Backbone as a printed PyTorch tensor [residue, N CA C, xyz], in Angstrom:
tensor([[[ 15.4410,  17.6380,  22.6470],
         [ 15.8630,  18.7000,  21.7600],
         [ 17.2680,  19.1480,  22.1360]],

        [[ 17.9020,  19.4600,  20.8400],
         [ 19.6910,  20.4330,  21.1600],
         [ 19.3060,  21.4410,  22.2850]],

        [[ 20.7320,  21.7790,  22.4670],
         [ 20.6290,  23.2930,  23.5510],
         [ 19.7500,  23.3230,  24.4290]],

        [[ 19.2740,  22.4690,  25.0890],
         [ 18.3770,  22.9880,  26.4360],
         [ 17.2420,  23.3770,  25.9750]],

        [[ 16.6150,  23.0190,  24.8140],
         [ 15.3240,  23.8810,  24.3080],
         [ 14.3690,  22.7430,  25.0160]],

        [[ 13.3290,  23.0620,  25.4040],
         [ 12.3290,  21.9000,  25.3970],
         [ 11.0170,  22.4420,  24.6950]],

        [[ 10.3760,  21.9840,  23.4210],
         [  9.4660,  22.3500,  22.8630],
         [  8.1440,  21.3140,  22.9960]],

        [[  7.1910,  21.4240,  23.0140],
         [  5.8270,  20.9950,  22.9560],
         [  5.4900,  19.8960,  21.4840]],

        [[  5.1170,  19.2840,  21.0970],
         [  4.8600,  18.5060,  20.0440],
         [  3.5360,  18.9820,  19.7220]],

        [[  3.3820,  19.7250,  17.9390],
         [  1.8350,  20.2010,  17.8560],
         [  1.5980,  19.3750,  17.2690]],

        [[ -0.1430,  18.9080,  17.1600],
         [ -1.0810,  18.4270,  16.4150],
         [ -1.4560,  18.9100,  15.8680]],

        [[ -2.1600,  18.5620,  15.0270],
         [ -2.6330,  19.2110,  13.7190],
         [ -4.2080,  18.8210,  14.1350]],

        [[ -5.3720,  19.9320,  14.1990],
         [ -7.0510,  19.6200,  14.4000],
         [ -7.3080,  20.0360,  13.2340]],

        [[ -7.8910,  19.0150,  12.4070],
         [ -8.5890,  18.7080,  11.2160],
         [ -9.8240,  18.3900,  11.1070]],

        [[-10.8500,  19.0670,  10.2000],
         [-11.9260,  19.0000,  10.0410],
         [-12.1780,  17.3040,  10.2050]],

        [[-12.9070,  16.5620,  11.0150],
         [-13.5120,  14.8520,  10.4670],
         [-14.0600,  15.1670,   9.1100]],

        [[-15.0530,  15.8160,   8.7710],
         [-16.1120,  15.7930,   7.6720],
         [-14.7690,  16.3560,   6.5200]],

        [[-13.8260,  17.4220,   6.3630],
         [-12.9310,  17.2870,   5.7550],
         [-12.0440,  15.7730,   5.3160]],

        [[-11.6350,  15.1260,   6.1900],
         [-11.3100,  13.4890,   5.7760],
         [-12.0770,  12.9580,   5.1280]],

        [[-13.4180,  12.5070,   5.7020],
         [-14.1320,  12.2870,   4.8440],
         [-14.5430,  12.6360,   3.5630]],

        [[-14.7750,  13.7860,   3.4770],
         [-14.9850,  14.2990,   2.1520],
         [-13.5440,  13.3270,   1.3620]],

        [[-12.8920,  14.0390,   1.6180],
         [-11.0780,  13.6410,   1.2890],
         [-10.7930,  12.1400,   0.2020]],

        [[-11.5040,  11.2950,   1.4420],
         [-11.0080,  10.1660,   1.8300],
         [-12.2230,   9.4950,   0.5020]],

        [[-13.2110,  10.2230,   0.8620],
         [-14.9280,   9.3390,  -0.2280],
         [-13.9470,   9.7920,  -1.8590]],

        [[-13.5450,  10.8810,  -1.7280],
         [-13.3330,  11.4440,  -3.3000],
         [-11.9850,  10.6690,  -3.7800]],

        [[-11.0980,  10.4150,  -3.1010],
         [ -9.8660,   9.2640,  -3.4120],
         [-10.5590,   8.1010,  -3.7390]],

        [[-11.2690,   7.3780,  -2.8360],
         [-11.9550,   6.0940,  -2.9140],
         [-12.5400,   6.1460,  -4.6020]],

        [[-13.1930,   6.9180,  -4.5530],
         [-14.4840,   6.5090,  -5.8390],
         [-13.5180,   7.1510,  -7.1630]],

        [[-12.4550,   8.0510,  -7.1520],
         [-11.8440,   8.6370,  -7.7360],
         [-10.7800,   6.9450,  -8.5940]],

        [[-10.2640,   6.3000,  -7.6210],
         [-10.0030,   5.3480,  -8.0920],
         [-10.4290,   4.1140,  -8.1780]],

        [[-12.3030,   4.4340,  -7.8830],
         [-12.6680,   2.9390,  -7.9720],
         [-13.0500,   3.1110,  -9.7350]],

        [[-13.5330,   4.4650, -10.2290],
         [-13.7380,   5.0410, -11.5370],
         [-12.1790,   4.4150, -12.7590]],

        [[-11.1510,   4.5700, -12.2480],
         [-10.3210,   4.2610, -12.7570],
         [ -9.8560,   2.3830, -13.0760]],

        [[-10.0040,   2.4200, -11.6770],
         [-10.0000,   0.9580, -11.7540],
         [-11.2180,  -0.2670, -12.8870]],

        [[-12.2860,   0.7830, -12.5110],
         [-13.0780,  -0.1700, -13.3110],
         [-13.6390,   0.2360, -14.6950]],

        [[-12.7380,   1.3700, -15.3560],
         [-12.5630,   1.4800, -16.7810],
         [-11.0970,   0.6190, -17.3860]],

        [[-10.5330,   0.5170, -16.2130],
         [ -9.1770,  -0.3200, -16.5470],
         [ -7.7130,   0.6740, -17.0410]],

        [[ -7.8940,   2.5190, -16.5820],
         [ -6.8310,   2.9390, -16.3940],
         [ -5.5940,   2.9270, -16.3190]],

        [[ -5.6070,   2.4340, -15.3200],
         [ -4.3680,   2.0130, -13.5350],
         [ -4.5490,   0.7830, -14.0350]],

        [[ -5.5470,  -0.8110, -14.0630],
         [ -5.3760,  -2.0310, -14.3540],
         [ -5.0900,  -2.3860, -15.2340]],

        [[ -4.4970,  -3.8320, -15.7640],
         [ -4.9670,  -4.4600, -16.8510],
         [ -6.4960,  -4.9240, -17.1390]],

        [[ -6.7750,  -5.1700, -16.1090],
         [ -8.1350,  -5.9450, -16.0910],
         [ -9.3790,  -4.8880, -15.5460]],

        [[-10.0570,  -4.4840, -16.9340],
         [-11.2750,  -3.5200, -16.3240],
         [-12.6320,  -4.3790, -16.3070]],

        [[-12.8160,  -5.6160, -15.5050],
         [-13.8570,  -6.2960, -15.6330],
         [-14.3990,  -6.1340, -14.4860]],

        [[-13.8520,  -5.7010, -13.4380],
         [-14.6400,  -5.1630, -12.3530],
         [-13.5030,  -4.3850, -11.4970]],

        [[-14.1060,  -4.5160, -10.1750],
         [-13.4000,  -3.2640,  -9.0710],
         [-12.9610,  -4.5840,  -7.8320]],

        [[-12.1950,  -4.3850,  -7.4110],
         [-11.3960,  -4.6520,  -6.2520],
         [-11.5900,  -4.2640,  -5.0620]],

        [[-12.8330,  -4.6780,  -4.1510],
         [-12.5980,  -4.3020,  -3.0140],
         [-12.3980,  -4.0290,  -1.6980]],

        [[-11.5190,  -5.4250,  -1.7840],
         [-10.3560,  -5.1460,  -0.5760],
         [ -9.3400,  -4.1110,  -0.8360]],

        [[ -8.8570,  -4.0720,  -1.8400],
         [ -8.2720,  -2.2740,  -2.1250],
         [ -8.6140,  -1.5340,  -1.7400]],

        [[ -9.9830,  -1.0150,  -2.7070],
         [-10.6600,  -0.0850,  -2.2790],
         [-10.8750,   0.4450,  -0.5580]],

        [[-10.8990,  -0.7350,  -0.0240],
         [-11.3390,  -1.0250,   1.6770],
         [ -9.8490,  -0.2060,   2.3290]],

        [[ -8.8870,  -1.1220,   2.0310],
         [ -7.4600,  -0.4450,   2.2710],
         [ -7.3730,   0.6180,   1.4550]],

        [[ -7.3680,   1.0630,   0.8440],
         [ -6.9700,   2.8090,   0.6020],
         [ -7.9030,   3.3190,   1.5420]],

        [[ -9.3710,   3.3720,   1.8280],
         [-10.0310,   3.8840,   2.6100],
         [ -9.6180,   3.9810,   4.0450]],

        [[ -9.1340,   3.1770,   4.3510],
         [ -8.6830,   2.9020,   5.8720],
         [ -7.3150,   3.6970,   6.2130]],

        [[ -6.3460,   3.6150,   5.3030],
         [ -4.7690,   4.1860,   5.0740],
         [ -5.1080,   5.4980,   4.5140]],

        [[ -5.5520,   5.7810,   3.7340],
         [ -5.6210,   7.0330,   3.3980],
         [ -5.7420,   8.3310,   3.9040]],

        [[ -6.6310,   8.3100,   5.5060],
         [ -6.8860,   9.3950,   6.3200],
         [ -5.3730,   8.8300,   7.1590]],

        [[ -5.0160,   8.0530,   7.6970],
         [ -4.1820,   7.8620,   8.7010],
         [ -2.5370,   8.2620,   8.0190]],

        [[ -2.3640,   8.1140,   7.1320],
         [ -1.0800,   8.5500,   6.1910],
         [ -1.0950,  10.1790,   6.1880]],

        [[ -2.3570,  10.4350,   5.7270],
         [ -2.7710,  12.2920,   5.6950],
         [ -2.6880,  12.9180,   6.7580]],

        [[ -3.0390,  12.1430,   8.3940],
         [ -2.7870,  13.0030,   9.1820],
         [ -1.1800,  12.7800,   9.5830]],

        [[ -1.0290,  11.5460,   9.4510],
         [  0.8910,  11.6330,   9.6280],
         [  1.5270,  12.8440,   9.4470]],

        [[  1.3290,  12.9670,   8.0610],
         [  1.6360,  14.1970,   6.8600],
         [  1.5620,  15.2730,   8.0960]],

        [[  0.6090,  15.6090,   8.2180],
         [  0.0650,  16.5790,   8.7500],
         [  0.7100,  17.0620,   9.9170]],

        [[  0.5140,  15.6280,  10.7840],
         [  1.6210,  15.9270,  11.7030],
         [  3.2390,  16.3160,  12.0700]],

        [[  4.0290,  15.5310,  10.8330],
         [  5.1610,  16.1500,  10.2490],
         [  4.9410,  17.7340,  10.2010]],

        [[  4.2000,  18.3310,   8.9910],
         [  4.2810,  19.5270,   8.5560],
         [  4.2000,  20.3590,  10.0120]],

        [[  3.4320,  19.8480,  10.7620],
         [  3.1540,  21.0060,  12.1550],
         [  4.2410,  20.7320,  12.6650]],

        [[  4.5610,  20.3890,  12.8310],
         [  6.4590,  20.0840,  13.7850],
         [  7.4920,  20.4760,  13.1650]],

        [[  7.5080,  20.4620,  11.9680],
         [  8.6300,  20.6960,  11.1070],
         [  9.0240,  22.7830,  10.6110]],

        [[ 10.0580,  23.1460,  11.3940],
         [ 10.3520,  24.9340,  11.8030],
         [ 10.2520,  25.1600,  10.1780]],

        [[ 10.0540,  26.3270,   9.9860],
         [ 10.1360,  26.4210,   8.5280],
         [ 11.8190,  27.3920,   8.3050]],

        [[ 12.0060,  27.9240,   9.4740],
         [ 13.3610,  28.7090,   9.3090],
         [ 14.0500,  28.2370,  10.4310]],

        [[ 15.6720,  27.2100,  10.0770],
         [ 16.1110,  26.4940,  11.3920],
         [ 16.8590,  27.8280,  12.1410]],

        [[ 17.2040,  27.5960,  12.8160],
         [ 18.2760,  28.8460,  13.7160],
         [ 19.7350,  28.4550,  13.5690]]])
């Protein structure tokens, strides 16, 4: 850090069952889309190795986020 400051790095503690919740309602939110054919050209079925990867990326991107926002001063000096 500038000036001699030395600050701590926060984490962000997040509900698990919150992700989850999170993470199930993204998943099925666009498996619904996907397999009316929305978002695709092709609504003949669902995709899911997608599905698999958004599930997997989806909590780990959110806590990134998360982690940014807790670190990030809201008023610089």
């Amino acid at each position: 850090m500038s000036g001699g400051v030395s600050e701590r790095m926060r984490f962000p503690n997040p509900s698990p069952s919150e992700y989850a919740l999170n993470t199930a309602l993204v998943v099925l939110t666009l498996a619904v889309l996907q397999y009316t054919g929305w978002l695709w050209d092709d609504p003949a079925g669902l995709d899911p190795a997608f599905l698999v990867a958004v599930a997997v990326m989806y909590p780990a991107f959110t806590y990134l986020i998360a982690l940014v926002g807790a670190n990030v001063r809201s008023n610089p000096k």
